[in-house]
Amino acid sequence: MTLVRATSEARGADPTSDRWLERLAGSGGERDAAIEELHGLLLRAASFEVRRRCAALPHLRGGDEDDLAQQSADDALVRILGKLDDFRGESRFTTWAYKFALYEAAALVRKRAWQGRELPLEAEAWPQLADLSPSPDREAETGDLLAAIKEEISRSLSPHQREVLVALALNEVPIDVLAERLNTTRGALYKALHDARQRLREALEERGLSITGHQAEEDR
């Protein structure tokens, strides 16, 4: 589908959104002006998101925020220009475009927060599993479950599955950061995480235990 067709077929698109698409589909100075204007909008959105997220990361400097916002806007612009045919007019074009800037800003801040830090790939985050224990009267039962989880993570999972589970599920390492450090892809990590969780559930069920059932009872 060409961009012109996408413009004409965008369902419910408002005139302003149609105009954005027409300008970006054009050529010469009009297109250049539209790209510059769009980049300015993306930069404002990215700057807001970067400042919001960096408020909890005091080790990042003001210069870091400016660089992150600029890079986020640049990356968002490239993605938008490559996905103009995907716009269907279900929202304003600028609202649709802002989401790209917010996503890129969030991803870059997460990556910068872990820059230079050692990734926790070993079982050093076991205390976080204590969140599964919400009530004192079930403390003993929960303790047995946690012990079984720790044992099965060490025994039943492959080293790679264990690293991925510990990093992503327990230590909340951003998946794009882990993919870069391990020289792999997000898709491969998602599969490893899925396989690890499935194997862990199976191992616990073989012992007559279930994380799902335990949590469901606690929620009642």
Short mmCIF file of C-alpha atoms in Angstrom, two decimals:
data_model
loop_
_atom_site.label_atom_id
_atom_site.label_comp_id
_atom_site.label_asym_id
_atom_site.label_seq_id
_atom_site.Cartn_x
_atom_site.Cartn_y
_atom_site.Cartn_z
CA MET A 1 0.00 0.00 0.00
CA THR A 2 1.37 3.39 -0.92
CA LEU A 3 1.39 6.32 1.48
CA VAL A 4 -1.14 8.19 -0.70
CA ARG A 5 -3.54 5.26 -0.42
CA ALA A 6 -2.90 5.04 3.29
CA THR A 7 -3.85 8.71 3.56
CA SER A 8 -7.07 8.35 1.64
CA GLU A 9 -8.06 5.09 3.32
CA ALA A 10 -7.25 6.13 6.88
CA ARG A 11 -10.57 5.57 8.61
CA GLY A 12 -11.81 8.52 10.58
CA ALA A 13 -8.59 10.46 10.15
CA ASP A 14 -9.06 14.14 10.93
CA PRO A 15 -8.01 16.77 8.37
CA THR A 16 -4.92 17.69 10.38
CA SER A 17 -3.73 14.09 10.38
CA ASP A 18 -4.39 13.81 6.65
CA ARG A 19 -2.34 16.94 6.13
CA TRP A 20 0.56 15.47 8.11
CA LEU A 21 0.56 12.39 5.91
CA GLU A 22 0.34 14.42 2.73
CA ARG A 23 3.27 16.61 3.72
CA LEU A 24 5.40 13.68 4.81
CA ALA A 25 4.56 11.89 1.56
CA GLY A 26 5.58 14.91 -0.47
CA SER A 27 8.99 15.96 -1.59
CA GLY A 28 11.35 18.87 -1.46
CA GLY A 29 11.02 21.69 1.00
CA GLU A 30 7.50 20.83 2.13
CA ARG A 31 8.53 17.36 3.25
CA ASP A 32 11.69 18.68 4.90
CA ALA A 33 9.63 21.24 6.83
CA ALA A 34 7.16 18.56 7.93
CA ILE A 35 9.99 16.31 9.14
CA GLU A 36 11.59 19.17 11.07
CA GLU A 37 8.26 20.07 12.67
CA LEU A 38 7.55 16.46 13.57
CA HIS A 39 11.00 16.06 15.08
CA GLY A 40 10.35 19.08 17.28
CA LEU A 41 7.13 17.52 18.57
CA LEU A 42 8.87 14.22 19.20
CA LEU A 43 11.70 15.96 21.02
CA ARG A 44 9.27 17.64 23.42
CA ALA A 45 7.51 14.36 24.12
CA ALA A 46 10.81 12.52 24.58
CA SER A 47 12.19 15.23 26.87
CA PHE A 48 9.14 14.99 29.11
CA GLU A 49 9.42 11.20 29.35
CA VAL A 50 13.17 11.26 29.92
CA ARG A 51 12.87 13.82 32.74
CA ARG A 52 10.05 11.83 34.32
CA ARG A 53 12.00 8.60 34.33
CA CYS A 54 15.37 10.13 35.23
CA ALA A 55 13.87 11.68 38.37
CA ALA A 56 14.36 8.27 39.99
CA LEU A 57 17.91 7.96 38.64
CA PRO A 58 19.99 10.67 40.34
CA HIS A 59 23.26 9.32 38.94
CA LEU A 60 22.25 10.53 35.46
CA ARG A 61 23.41 14.07 34.71
CA GLY A 62 21.46 16.84 33.04
CA GLY A 63 23.56 16.43 29.91
CA ASP A 64 22.58 12.77 29.85
CA GLU A 65 18.91 13.75 29.79
CA ASP A 66 19.40 16.06 26.83
CA ASP A 67 21.33 13.41 24.90
CA LEU A 68 18.75 10.74 25.68
CA ALA A 69 15.88 12.96 24.59
CA GLN A 70 17.61 13.89 21.34
CA GLN A 71 18.45 10.28 20.52
CA SER A 72 14.92 9.17 21.42
CA ALA A 73 13.42 11.76 19.10
CA ASP A 74 15.80 10.80 16.30
CA ASP A 75 15.02 7.09 16.66
CA ALA A 76 11.28 7.74 16.91
CA LEU A 77 11.35 9.84 13.74
CA VAL A 78 13.08 7.08 11.79
CA ARG A 79 10.54 4.51 12.99
CA ILE A 80 7.57 6.75 12.20
CA LEU A 81 8.76 7.50 8.67
CA GLY A 82 9.10 3.77 8.12
CA LYS A 83 5.63 3.01 9.45
CA LEU A 84 3.46 5.74 7.95
CA ASP A 85 1.45 3.12 6.08
CA ASP A 86 0.46 1.65 9.45
CA PHE A 87 -1.43 4.78 10.50
CA ARG A 88 -5.16 4.08 10.34
CA GLY A 89 -6.63 7.29 11.69
CA GLU A 90 -7.87 5.72 14.93
CA SER A 91 -6.31 8.65 16.79
CA ARG A 92 -4.71 11.94 15.82
CA PHE A 93 -1.49 11.52 13.90
CA THR A 94 0.43 13.44 16.56
CA THR A 95 -0.96 11.19 19.31
CA TRP A 96 0.10 8.15 17.31
CA ALA A 97 3.54 9.65 16.75
CA TYR A 98 4.02 10.63 20.41
CA LYS A 99 3.82 6.96 21.40
CA PHE A 100 6.96 6.24 19.41
CA ALA A 101 8.84 8.98 21.23
CA LEU A 102 7.66 7.79 24.64
CA TYR A 103 8.62 4.20 23.86
CA GLU A 104 12.08 5.12 22.58
CA ALA A 105 12.70 7.40 25.58
CA ALA A 106 11.68 4.71 28.06
CA ALA A 107 13.89 2.12 26.37
CA LEU A 108 16.93 4.40 26.24
CA VAL A 109 16.60 5.47 29.88
CA ARG A 110 16.39 1.83 30.96
CA LYS A 111 19.50 1.03 28.94
CA ARG A 112 21.41 4.04 30.29
CA ALA A 113 20.45 3.12 33.87
CA TRP A 114 22.21 -0.24 33.45
CA GLN A 115 25.20 1.11 31.54
CA GLY A 116 28.43 0.07 33.20
CA ARG A 117 26.62 -2.03 35.79
CA GLU A 118 27.20 -5.73 36.23
CA LEU A 119 24.11 -7.66 35.26
CA PRO A 120 22.77 -9.92 38.04
CA LEU A 121 22.67 -13.29 36.30
CA GLU A 122 23.22 -15.50 39.32
CA ALA A 123 20.80 -16.45 42.06
CA GLU A 124 21.53 -13.41 44.21
CA ALA A 125 17.99 -12.05 44.01
CA TRP A 126 16.27 -14.80 45.96
CA PRO A 127 15.00 -12.36 48.65
CA GLN A 128 12.70 -10.83 46.02
CA LEU A 129 10.82 -14.11 45.93
CA ALA A 130 9.72 -13.41 49.48
CA ASP A 131 6.98 -11.23 47.98
CA LEU A 132 5.06 -14.46 47.51
CA SER A 133 4.49 -14.57 51.28
CA PRO A 134 1.63 -12.21 52.21
CA SER A 135 0.29 -13.71 55.43
CA PRO A 136 2.01 -14.99 58.62
CA ASP A 137 -0.32 -18.00 58.98
CA ARG A 138 1.01 -19.46 55.73
CA GLU A 139 4.63 -18.58 56.32
CA ALA A 140 5.76 -22.18 56.74
CA GLU A 141 4.00 -23.35 53.59
CA THR A 142 5.37 -20.44 51.62
CA GLY A 143 8.85 -21.14 52.95
CA ASP A 144 8.64 -24.68 51.61
CA LEU A 145 7.49 -23.36 48.23
CA LEU A 146 10.32 -20.83 48.04
CA ALA A 147 12.85 -23.49 48.95
CA ALA A 148 11.48 -25.72 46.20
CA ILE A 149 11.56 -22.88 43.66
CA LYS A 150 15.19 -22.14 44.47
CA GLU A 151 16.13 -25.78 44.24
CA GLU A 152 14.35 -26.36 40.94
CA ILE A 153 15.77 -23.19 39.36
CA SER A 154 19.24 -24.50 40.18
CA ARG A 155 18.51 -28.13 39.27
CA SER A 156 15.93 -28.16 36.48
CA LEU A 157 16.86 -25.17 34.34
CA SER A 158 19.75 -24.96 31.92
CA PRO A 159 22.45 -22.39 32.75
CA HIS A 160 21.10 -20.08 30.03
CA GLN A 161 17.49 -20.43 31.18
CA ARG A 162 18.60 -19.74 34.75
CA GLU A 163 20.50 -16.60 33.75
CA VAL A 164 17.57 -15.26 31.74
CA LEU A 165 15.01 -15.99 34.47
CA VAL A 166 17.13 -14.44 37.22
CA ALA A 167 17.94 -11.33 35.17
CA LEU A 168 14.51 -10.64 33.68
CA ALA A 169 12.02 -12.05 36.18
CA LEU A 170 13.84 -11.48 39.46
CA ASN A 171 16.11 -8.49 38.88
CA GLU A 172 14.01 -6.71 36.23
CA VAL A 173 16.92 -6.16 33.86
CA PRO A 174 15.52 -4.57 30.66
CA ILE A 175 15.31 -7.19 27.96
CA ASP A 176 17.06 -5.00 25.39
CA VAL A 177 19.97 -4.51 27.80
CA LEU A 178 20.25 -8.25 28.43
CA ALA A 179 20.05 -8.98 24.70
CA GLU A 180 22.94 -6.60 24.05
CA ARG A 181 25.10 -8.01 26.86
CA LEU A 182 24.48 -11.63 25.84
CA ASN A 183 24.79 -10.85 22.12
CA THR A 184 21.38 -12.29 21.32
CA THR A 185 17.91 -11.08 20.32
CA ARG A 186 14.82 -10.08 22.27
CA GLY A 187 12.91 -12.91 20.62
CA ALA A 188 15.45 -15.48 21.74
CA LEU A 189 15.29 -14.16 25.30
CA TYR A 190 11.50 -14.21 25.36
CA LYS A 191 11.59 -17.85 24.25
CA ALA A 192 14.21 -18.74 26.86
CA LEU A 193 12.13 -17.04 29.57
CA HIS A 194 8.97 -18.83 28.44
CA ASP A 195 10.75 -22.19 28.38
CA ALA A 196 12.28 -21.55 31.82
CA ARG A 197 8.92 -20.70 33.39
CA GLN A 198 7.26 -23.69 31.79
CA ARG A 199 10.00 -26.06 32.95
CA LEU A 200 9.88 -24.58 36.45
CA ARG A 201 6.09 -25.05 36.65
CA GLU A 202 6.45 -28.66 35.47
CA ALA A 203 9.17 -29.38 38.02
CA LEU A 204 7.08 -27.93 40.86
CA GLU A 205 3.98 -29.84 39.75
CA GLU A 206 6.01 -33.06 39.85
CA ARG A 207 6.58 -32.27 43.53
CA GLY A 208 2.90 -31.52 44.09
CA LEU A 209 3.48 -27.75 44.25
CA SER A 210 2.07 -24.91 42.17
CA ILE A 211 2.94 -21.22 42.18
CA THR A 212 -0.30 -20.41 40.36
CA GLY A 213 -2.46 -22.24 42.86
CA HIS A 214 -0.60 -20.74 45.80
CA GLN A 215 -1.01 -17.19 44.54
CA ALA A 216 -4.69 -17.74 43.69
CA GLU A 217 -5.40 -18.82 47.27
CA GLU A 218 -3.57 -15.80 48.63
CA ASP A 219 -5.64 -13.46 46.43
CA ARG A 220 -8.91 -14.69 47.90
#
